PDB file of C-alpha atoms in Angstrom:
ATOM      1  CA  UNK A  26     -32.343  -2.244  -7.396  1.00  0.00           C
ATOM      2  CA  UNK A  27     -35.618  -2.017  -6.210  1.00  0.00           C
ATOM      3  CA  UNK A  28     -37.183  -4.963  -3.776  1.00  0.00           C
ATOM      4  CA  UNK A  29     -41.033  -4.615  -3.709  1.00  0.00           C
ATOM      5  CA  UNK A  30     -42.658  -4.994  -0.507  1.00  0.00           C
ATOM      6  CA  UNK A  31     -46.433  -5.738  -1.663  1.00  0.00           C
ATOM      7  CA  UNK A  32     -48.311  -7.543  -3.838  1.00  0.00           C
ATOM      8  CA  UNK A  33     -48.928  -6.610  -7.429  1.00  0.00           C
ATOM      9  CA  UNK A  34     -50.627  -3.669  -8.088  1.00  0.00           C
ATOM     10  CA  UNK A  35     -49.787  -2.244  -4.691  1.00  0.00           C
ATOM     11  CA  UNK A  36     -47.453   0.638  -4.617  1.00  0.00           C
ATOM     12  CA  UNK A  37     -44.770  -0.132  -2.127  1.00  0.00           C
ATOM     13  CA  UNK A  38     -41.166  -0.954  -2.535  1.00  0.00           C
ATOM     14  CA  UNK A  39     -37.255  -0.255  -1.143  1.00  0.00           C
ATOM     15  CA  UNK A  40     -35.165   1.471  -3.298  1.00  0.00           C
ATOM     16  CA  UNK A  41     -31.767   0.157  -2.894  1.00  0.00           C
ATOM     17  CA  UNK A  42     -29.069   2.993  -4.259  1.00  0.00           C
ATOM     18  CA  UNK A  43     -25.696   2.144  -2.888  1.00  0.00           C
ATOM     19  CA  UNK A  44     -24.079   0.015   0.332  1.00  0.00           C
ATOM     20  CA  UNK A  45     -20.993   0.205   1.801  1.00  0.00           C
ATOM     21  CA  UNK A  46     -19.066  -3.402   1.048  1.00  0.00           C
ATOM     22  CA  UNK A  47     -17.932  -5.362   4.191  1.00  0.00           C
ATOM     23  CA  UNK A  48     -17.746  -9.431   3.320  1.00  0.00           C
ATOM     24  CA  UNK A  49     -16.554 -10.916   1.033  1.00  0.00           C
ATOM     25  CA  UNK A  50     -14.523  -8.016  -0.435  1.00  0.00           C
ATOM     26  CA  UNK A  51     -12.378 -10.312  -2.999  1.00  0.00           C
ATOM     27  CA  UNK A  52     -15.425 -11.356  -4.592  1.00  0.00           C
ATOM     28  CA  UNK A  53     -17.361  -8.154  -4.539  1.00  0.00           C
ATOM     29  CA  UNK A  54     -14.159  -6.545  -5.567  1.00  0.00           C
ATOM     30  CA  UNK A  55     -13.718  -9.055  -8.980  1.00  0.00           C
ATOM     31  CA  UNK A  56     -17.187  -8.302  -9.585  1.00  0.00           C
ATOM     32  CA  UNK A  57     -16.766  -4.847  -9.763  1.00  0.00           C
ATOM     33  CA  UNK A  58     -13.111  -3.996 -10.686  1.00  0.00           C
ATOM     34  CA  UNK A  59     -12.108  -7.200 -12.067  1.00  0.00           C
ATOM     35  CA  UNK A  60      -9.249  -6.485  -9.516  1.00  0.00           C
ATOM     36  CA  UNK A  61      -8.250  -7.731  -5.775  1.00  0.00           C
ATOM     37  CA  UNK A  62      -9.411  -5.499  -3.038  1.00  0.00           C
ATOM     38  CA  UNK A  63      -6.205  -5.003  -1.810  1.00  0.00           C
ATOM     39  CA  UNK A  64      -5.250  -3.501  -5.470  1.00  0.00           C
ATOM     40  CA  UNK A  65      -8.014  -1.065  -5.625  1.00  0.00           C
ATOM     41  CA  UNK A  66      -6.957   2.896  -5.028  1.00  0.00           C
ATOM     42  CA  UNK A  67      -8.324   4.673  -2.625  1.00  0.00           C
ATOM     43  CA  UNK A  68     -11.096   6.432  -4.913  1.00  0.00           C
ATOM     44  CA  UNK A  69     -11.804   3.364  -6.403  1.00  0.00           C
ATOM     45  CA  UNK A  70     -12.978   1.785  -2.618  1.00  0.00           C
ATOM     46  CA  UNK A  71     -14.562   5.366  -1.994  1.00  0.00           C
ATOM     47  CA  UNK A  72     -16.429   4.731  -4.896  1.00  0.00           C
ATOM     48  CA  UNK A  73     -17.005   0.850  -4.710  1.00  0.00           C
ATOM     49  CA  UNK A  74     -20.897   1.082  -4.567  1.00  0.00           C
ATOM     50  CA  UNK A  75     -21.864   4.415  -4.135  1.00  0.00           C
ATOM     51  CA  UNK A  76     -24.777   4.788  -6.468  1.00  0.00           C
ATOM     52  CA  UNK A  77     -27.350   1.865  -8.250  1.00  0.00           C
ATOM     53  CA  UNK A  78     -25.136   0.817 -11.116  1.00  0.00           C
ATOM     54  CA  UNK A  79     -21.929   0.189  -9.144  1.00  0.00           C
ATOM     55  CA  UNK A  80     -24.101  -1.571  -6.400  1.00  0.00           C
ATOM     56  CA  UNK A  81     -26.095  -4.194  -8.513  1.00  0.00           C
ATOM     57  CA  UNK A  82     -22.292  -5.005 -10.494  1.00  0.00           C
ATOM     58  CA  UNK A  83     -20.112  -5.562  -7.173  1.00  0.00           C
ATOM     59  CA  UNK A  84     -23.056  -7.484  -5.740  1.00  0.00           C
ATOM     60  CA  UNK A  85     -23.482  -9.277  -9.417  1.00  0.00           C
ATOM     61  CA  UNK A  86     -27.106  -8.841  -9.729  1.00  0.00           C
ATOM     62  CA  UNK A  87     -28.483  -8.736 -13.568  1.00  0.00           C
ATOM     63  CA  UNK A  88     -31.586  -8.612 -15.120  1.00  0.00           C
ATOM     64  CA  UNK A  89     -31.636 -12.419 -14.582  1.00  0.00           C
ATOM     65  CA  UNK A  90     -32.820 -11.505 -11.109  1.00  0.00           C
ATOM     66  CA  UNK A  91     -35.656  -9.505 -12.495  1.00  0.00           C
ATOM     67  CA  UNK A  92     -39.104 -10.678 -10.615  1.00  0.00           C
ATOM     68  CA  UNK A  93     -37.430 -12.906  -8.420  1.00  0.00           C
ATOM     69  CA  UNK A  94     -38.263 -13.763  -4.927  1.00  0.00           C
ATOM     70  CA  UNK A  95     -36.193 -13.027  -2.031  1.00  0.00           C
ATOM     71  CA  UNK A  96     -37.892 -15.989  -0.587  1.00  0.00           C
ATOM     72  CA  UNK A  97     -36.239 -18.506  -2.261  1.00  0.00           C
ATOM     73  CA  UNK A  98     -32.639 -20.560  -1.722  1.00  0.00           C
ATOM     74  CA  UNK A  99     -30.487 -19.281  -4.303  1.00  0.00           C
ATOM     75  CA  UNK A 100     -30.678 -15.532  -3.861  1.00  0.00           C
ATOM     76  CA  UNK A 101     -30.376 -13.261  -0.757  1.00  0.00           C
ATOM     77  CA  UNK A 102     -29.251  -9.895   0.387  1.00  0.00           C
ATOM     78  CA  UNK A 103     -26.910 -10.735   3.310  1.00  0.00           C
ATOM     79  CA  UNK A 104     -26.752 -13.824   5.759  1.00  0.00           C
ATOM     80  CA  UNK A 105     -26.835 -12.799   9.172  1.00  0.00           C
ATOM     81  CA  UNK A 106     -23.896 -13.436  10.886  1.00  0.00           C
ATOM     82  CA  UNK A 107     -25.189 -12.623  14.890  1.00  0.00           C
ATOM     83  CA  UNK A 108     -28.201 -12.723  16.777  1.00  0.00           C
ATOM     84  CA  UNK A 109     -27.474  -8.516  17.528  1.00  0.00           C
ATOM     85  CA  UNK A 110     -30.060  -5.914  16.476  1.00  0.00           C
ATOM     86  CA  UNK A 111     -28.672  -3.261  14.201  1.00  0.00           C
ATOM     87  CA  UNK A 112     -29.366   0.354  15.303  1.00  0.00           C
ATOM     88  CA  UNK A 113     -31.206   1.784  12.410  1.00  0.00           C
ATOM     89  CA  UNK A 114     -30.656   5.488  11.566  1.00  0.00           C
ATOM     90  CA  UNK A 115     -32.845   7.699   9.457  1.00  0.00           C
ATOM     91  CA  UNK A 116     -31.815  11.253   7.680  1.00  0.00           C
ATOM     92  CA  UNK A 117     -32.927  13.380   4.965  1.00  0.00           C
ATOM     93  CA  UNK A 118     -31.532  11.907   1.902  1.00  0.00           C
ATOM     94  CA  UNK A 119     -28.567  13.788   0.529  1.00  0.00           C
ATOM     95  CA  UNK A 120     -27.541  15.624  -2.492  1.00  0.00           C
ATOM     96  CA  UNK A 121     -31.195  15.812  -3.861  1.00  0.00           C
ATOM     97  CA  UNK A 122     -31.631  19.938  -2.932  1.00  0.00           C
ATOM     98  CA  UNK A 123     -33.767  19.940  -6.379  1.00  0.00           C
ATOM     99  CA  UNK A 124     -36.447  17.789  -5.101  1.00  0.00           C
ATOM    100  CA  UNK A 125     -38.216  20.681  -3.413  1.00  0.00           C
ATOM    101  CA  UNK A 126     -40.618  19.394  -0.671  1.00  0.00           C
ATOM    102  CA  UNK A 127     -38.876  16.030  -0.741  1.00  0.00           C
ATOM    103  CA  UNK A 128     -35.887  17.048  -0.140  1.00  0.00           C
ATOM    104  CA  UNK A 129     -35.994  17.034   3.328  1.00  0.00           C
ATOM    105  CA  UNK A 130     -38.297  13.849   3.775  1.00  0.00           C
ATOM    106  CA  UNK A 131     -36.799  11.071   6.084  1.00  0.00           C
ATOM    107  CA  UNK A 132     -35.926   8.240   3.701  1.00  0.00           C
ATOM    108  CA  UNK A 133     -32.626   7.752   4.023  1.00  0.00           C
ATOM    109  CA  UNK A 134     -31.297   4.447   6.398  1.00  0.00           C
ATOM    110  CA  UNK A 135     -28.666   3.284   7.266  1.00  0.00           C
ATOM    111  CA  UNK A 136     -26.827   1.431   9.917  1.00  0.00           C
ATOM    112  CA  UNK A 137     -24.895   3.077  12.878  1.00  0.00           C
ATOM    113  CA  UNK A 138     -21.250   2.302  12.980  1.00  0.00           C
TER     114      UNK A 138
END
């Protein structure tokens, strides 16, 4: 999934790949699995949305989405649930030794535990 940052025409977006699933894991779960959480095995939640295609089926997001805004009522990433700043981390990403130079570039982030 990839949410573009700029207008048309303007090279600039964030590549979403993979997120780790906190709330609500029932439905993310029957999106994905077709199966309650608590009846998933332990490589199945390992692998719960690991890479692009598992991510955009546990979070239910089709091409219906395509071109949408992230602006509008109806569809959103996350609702924030505090006023607390995450603490933003930033690596290499990983497992991508074939892309030469960019292997080592510093787009990977994630949030601290």
């Amino acid at each position: 999934m990839n949410v573009v940052t700029e207008p048309e025409n303007t090279p600039c977006a964030v590549l979403l790949r993979a997120c780790e699933p906190i709330s609500p894991l029932e439905a993310l779960s029957q999106n994905r699995y077709k199966k309650n959480y608590t009846e998933l095995s332990s490589y199945q939640k390992k692998n719960f949305s690991n890479g692009p295609g598992k991510l955009t089926k546990a979070l239910a997001i089709t091409k219906n989405q395509n071109k949408m805004t992230l602006l509008q009522n109806d569809f959103f990433l996350f609702e924030k649930e505090n006023d607390t700043t995450p603490h933003i981390c930033v690596s290499a990403r990983i497992n991508i030794d074939y892309a030469q130079e960019y292997a080592l570039k510093p787009w990977r982030f994630f949030e601290a535990q």
